[in-house]
Tab-separated table of C-alpha atoms in Angstrom:
chain	number	residue	atom	x	y	z
A	1	MET	CA	12.065	-5.174	-5.478
A	2	THR	CA	12.796	-1.784	-7.053
A	3	ARG	CA	9.944	-0.108	-5.142
A	4	ILE	CA	11.119	-1.673	-1.874
A	5	GLY	CA	14.630	-0.360	-2.573
A	6	LEU	CA	13.405	3.104	-3.580
A	7	ALA	CA	11.198	3.549	-0.491
A	8	PRO	CA	13.992	4.448	1.988
A	9	VAL	CA	15.672	6.627	-0.659
A	10	LEU	CA	12.405	8.543	-1.060
A	11	GLY	CA	12.034	8.864	2.708
A	12	TYR	CA	15.559	10.268	2.981
A	13	LEU	CA	15.016	12.740	0.125
A	14	ILE	CA	11.782	13.987	1.699
A	15	ILE	CA	13.309	14.387	5.167
A	16	GLU	CA	16.230	16.259	3.599
A	17	GLU	CA	13.625	18.410	1.782
A	18	ASP	CA	14.973	17.551	-1.669
A	19	PHE	CA	11.474	17.523	-3.131
A	20	ASN	CA	12.473	17.973	-6.797
A	21	ILE	CA	14.475	14.739	-6.849
A	22	ALA	CA	11.942	12.983	-4.581
A	23	LEU	CA	9.175	13.774	-7.076
A	24	GLY	CA	11.234	12.223	-9.881
A	25	VAL	CA	12.083	9.124	-7.829
A	26	PHE	CA	8.396	8.760	-6.900
A	27	ALA	CA	7.501	8.882	-10.612
A	28	LEU	CA	10.131	6.185	-11.255
A	29	ALA	CA	8.629	4.013	-8.495
A	30	GLY	CA	5.186	4.437	-10.049
A	31	LEU	CA	6.543	3.530	-13.472
A	32	THR	CA	8.141	0.337	-12.134
A	33	ASP	CA	4.807	-0.593	-10.503
A	34	LEU	CA	2.947	-0.115	-13.799
A	35	LEU	CA	5.602	-2.064	-15.710
A	36	ASP	CA	5.516	-4.903	-13.166
A	37	GLY	CA	1.723	-5.160	-13.428
A	38	PHE	CA	1.824	-5.029	-17.227
A	39	ILE	CA	4.411	-7.813	-17.419
A	40	ALA	CA	2.538	-10.022	-14.923
A	41	ARG	CA	-0.745	-9.612	-16.854
A	42	ASN	CA	0.692	-10.162	-20.335
A	43	TRP	CA	3.335	-12.851	-19.836
A	44	ALA	CA	2.072	-15.737	-17.733
A	45	SER	CA	5.593	-17.162	-17.438
A	46	GLN	CA	6.631	-14.031	-15.515
A	47	LYS	CA	3.889	-14.394	-12.880
A	48	SER	CA	5.021	-15.982	-9.612
A	49	ALA	CA	3.801	-16.630	-6.078
A	50	LEU	CA	6.784	-14.648	-4.779
A	51	GLY	CA	5.893	-11.712	-7.028
A	52	SER	CA	2.260	-11.904	-5.909
A	53	ALA	CA	3.432	-11.638	-2.288
A	54	LEU	CA	6.075	-8.949	-2.903
A	55	ASP	CA	3.843	-6.584	-4.914
A	56	PRO	CA	1.382	-5.671	-2.121
A	57	LEU	CA	4.250	-5.711	0.399
A	58	ALA	CA	6.155	-3.210	-1.748
A	59	ASP	CA	3.052	-1.017	-1.935
A	60	LYS	CA	2.611	-1.054	1.864
A	61	ILE	CA	6.293	-0.306	2.495
A	62	LEU	CA	6.336	2.528	-0.042
A	63	ILE	CA	3.079	4.099	1.183
A	64	SER	CA	4.116	3.828	4.850
A	65	ILE	CA	7.542	5.398	4.354
A	66	LEU	CA	6.119	8.143	2.139
A	67	TYR	CA	3.367	9.086	4.579
A	68	VAL	CA	5.658	9.066	7.622
A	69	SER	CA	8.326	11.171	5.894
A	70	LEU	CA	5.775	13.581	4.358
A	71	THR	CA	4.259	13.990	7.831
A	72	TYR	CA	7.735	14.645	9.243
A	73	ALA	CA	8.143	17.352	6.564
A	74	ASP	CA	4.783	18.890	7.663
A	75	LEU	CA	3.147	18.190	4.302
A	76	ILE	CA	0.545	15.672	5.564
A	77	PRO	CA	-1.218	15.918	8.954
A	78	VAL	CA	-0.285	13.447	11.715
A	79	PRO	CA	-3.856	12.128	12.292
A	80	LEU	CA	-4.211	11.207	8.608
A	81	THR	CA	-0.915	9.326	8.591
A	82	TYR	CA	-1.909	7.577	11.805
A	83	MET	CA	-5.211	6.540	10.213
A	84	ILE	CA	-3.537	5.181	7.064
A	85	ILE	CA	-0.803	3.284	8.929
A	86	SER	CA	-3.351	1.870	11.404
A	87	ARG	CA	-5.546	0.564	8.580
A	88	ASP	CA	-2.556	-1.068	6.912
A	89	VAL	CA	-1.386	-2.658	10.182
A	90	MET	CA	-4.887	-4.083	10.725
A	91	LEU	CA	-4.963	-5.457	7.168
A	92	ILE	CA	-1.529	-7.037	7.578
A	93	ALA	CA	-2.601	-8.595	10.904
A	94	ALA	CA	-5.724	-9.995	9.205
A	95	VAL	CA	-3.609	-11.448	6.385
A	96	PHE	CA	-1.300	-13.117	8.927
A	97	TYR	CA	-4.344	-14.555	10.720
A	98	VAL	CA	-5.902	-15.859	7.474
A	99	ARG	CA	-2.552	-17.336	6.484
A	100	TYR	CA	-2.360	-19.188	9.807
A	101	ARG	CA	-5.974	-20.445	9.601
A	102	THR	CA	-5.669	-21.686	6.008
A	103	LEU	CA	-2.326	-23.450	6.439
A	104	PRO	CA	-2.796	-27.222	6.604
A	105	THR	CA	-1.440	-29.084	9.601
A	106	PRO	CA	1.238	-29.552	10.625
A	107	ARG	CA	1.776	-25.784	10.625
A	108	THR	CA	5.470	-24.937	10.543
A	109	LEU	CA	7.319	-21.634	10.316
A	110	ALA	CA	8.945	-22.821	7.088
A	111	LYS	CA	5.502	-23.404	5.525
A	112	TYR	CA	4.041	-20.230	7.011
A	113	PHE	CA	6.714	-17.927	5.588
A	114	ASN	CA	7.109	-19.714	2.252
A	115	PRO	CA	5.525	-17.324	-0.299
A	116	CYS	CA	5.506	-20.077	-2.914
A	117	TYR	CA	2.997	-22.022	-0.807
A	118	ALA	CA	-0.151	-19.970	-1.359
A	119	THR	CA	-3.191	-20.840	0.779
A	120	ALA	CA	-5.411	-17.782	0.325
A	121	ARG	CA	-5.790	-14.760	-1.900
A	122	LEU	CA	-7.110	-11.400	-0.709
A	123	LYS	CA	-9.428	-9.757	-3.217
A	124	PRO	CA	-9.357	-5.984	-2.710
A	125	THR	CA	-12.724	-4.265	-2.477
A	126	PHE	CA	-13.639	-1.554	-4.966
A	127	ILE	CA	-13.355	1.196	-2.335
A	128	SER	CA	-9.929	-0.174	-1.382
A	129	LYS	CA	-8.751	0.276	-4.974
A	130	VAL	CA	-10.182	3.812	-4.981
A	131	ASN	CA	-8.463	4.456	-1.637
A	132	THR	CA	-5.085	3.338	-2.997
A	133	ALA	CA	-5.473	5.710	-5.949
A	134	VAL	CA	-6.501	8.618	-3.683
A	135	GLN	CA	-3.596	7.932	-1.304
A	136	LEU	CA	-1.121	7.936	-4.207
A	137	ILE	CA	-2.640	11.142	-5.621
A	138	LEU	CA	-2.207	12.768	-2.200
A	139	VAL	CA	1.435	11.641	-2.048
A	140	ALA	CA	2.114	13.055	-5.533
A	141	ALA	CA	0.305	16.320	-4.723
A	142	SER	CA	2.105	16.653	-1.374
A	143	LEU	CA	5.493	15.993	-2.968
A	144	ALA	CA	4.748	18.546	-5.668
A	145	ALA	CA	3.401	21.173	-3.215
A	146	PRO	CA	6.778	22.631	-2.161
A	147	VAL	CA	8.141	22.314	-5.702
A	148	PHE	CA	5.262	24.318	-7.232
A	149	ASN	CA	4.626	26.439	-4.123
A	150	TYR	CA	1.086	25.406	-3.128
A	151	ALA	CA	1.710	23.752	0.271
A	152	ASP	CA	-1.027	25.851	1.953
A	153	SER	CA	-3.643	25.256	-0.733
A	154	ILE	CA	-7.240	24.566	0.275
A	155	TYR	CA	-7.316	21.923	-2.470
A	156	LEU	CA	-4.598	19.972	-0.687
A	157	GLN	CA	-6.627	20.144	2.523
A	158	ILE	CA	-9.711	18.889	0.655
A	159	LEU	CA	-7.583	16.009	-0.638
A	160	TRP	CA	-6.626	15.217	2.984
A	161	CYS	CA	-10.336	14.924	3.820
A	162	CYS	CA	-11.043	12.760	0.760
A	163	THR	CA	-8.139	10.494	1.704
A	164	ALA	CA	-9.398	10.190	5.282
A	165	PHE	CA	-12.882	9.314	4.013
A	166	THR	CA	-11.706	6.650	1.529
A	167	THR	CA	-9.320	5.180	4.121
A	168	ALA	CA	-12.135	4.844	6.673
A	169	ALA	CA	-14.518	3.474	4.035
A	170	SER	CA	-11.908	0.955	2.891
A	171	ALA	CA	-11.254	-0.222	6.446
A	172	TYR	CA	-14.997	-0.604	6.994
A	173	SER	CA	-15.424	-2.515	3.726
A	174	TYR	CA	-12.876	-5.119	4.824
A	175	TYR	CA	-14.558	-5.357	8.220
A	176	HIS	CA	-18.065	-5.595	6.704
A	177	TYR	CA	-17.299	-7.961	3.822
A	178	GLY	CA	-14.579	-9.890	5.695
A	179	ARG	CA	-14.794	-13.460	4.436
A	180	LYS	CA	-16.031	-12.411	0.998
A	181	THR	CA	-12.701	-10.693	0.338
A	182	VAL	CA	-10.677	-13.849	1.056
A	183	GLN	CA	-10.461	-16.666	-1.456
A	184	VAL	CA	-9.046	-19.891	0.011
A	185	ILE	CA	-6.907	-21.760	-2.510
A	186	LYS	CA	-7.548	-25.493	-2.582
A	187	ASP	CA	-4.876	-27.897	-3.826
C-alpha cells in the first residue's frame, strides 16, 4: 500500500522537477518493496492472497507513473514509455482473461474481483525478472541524471536501448510461453 501511495507523490515531484526529493522517495519505495518481500518470504503468517494481488499491482502503478512523469520531464523518450506501458496493459489484459477463464461457474463480479479467491498464479519468466530490474535501474538513473548532471550521457541512451530490448524480449516470452507461465490453482 505504501508504494501505491508513494506513486502519485513521486509523479508530482518529478513533474515539479524536484529530483533530489524524488530520488529519496524512490529509494524509500524500493526499500518498502524489499521489506514487504522479505516479510512475506520469512513469516508465513504475513503472506496473504490480498498481498499477493497488491504487490504486482503496486509495481505496475509505480512503474507506469514513474515512466509517464519521467517522459513528461524529458528524461525518458516517449517511444520507450509507450512500449513499456503497452506491454504492461497487454499483461494486465491477459491476467483479466485468465482470471475469467479459470473462475468456476457461476461467474459473478463479486467472485471475479475478490482477491482472496485465487484461481491462477502467473509465474514470471526469467527475462521478465531481468526486464523489471533493468526498468528500475533506468528509473533510478533517470531520476539521478539531473541531480548529478548527466542527463545527456551516452550511457543513459544505451540504458534506454537495453530497456527497450528487455521489454520486447519479455513481451515475446509471455507470448511464446503463454500457458506455461500460468499455474491454475485447484481447490
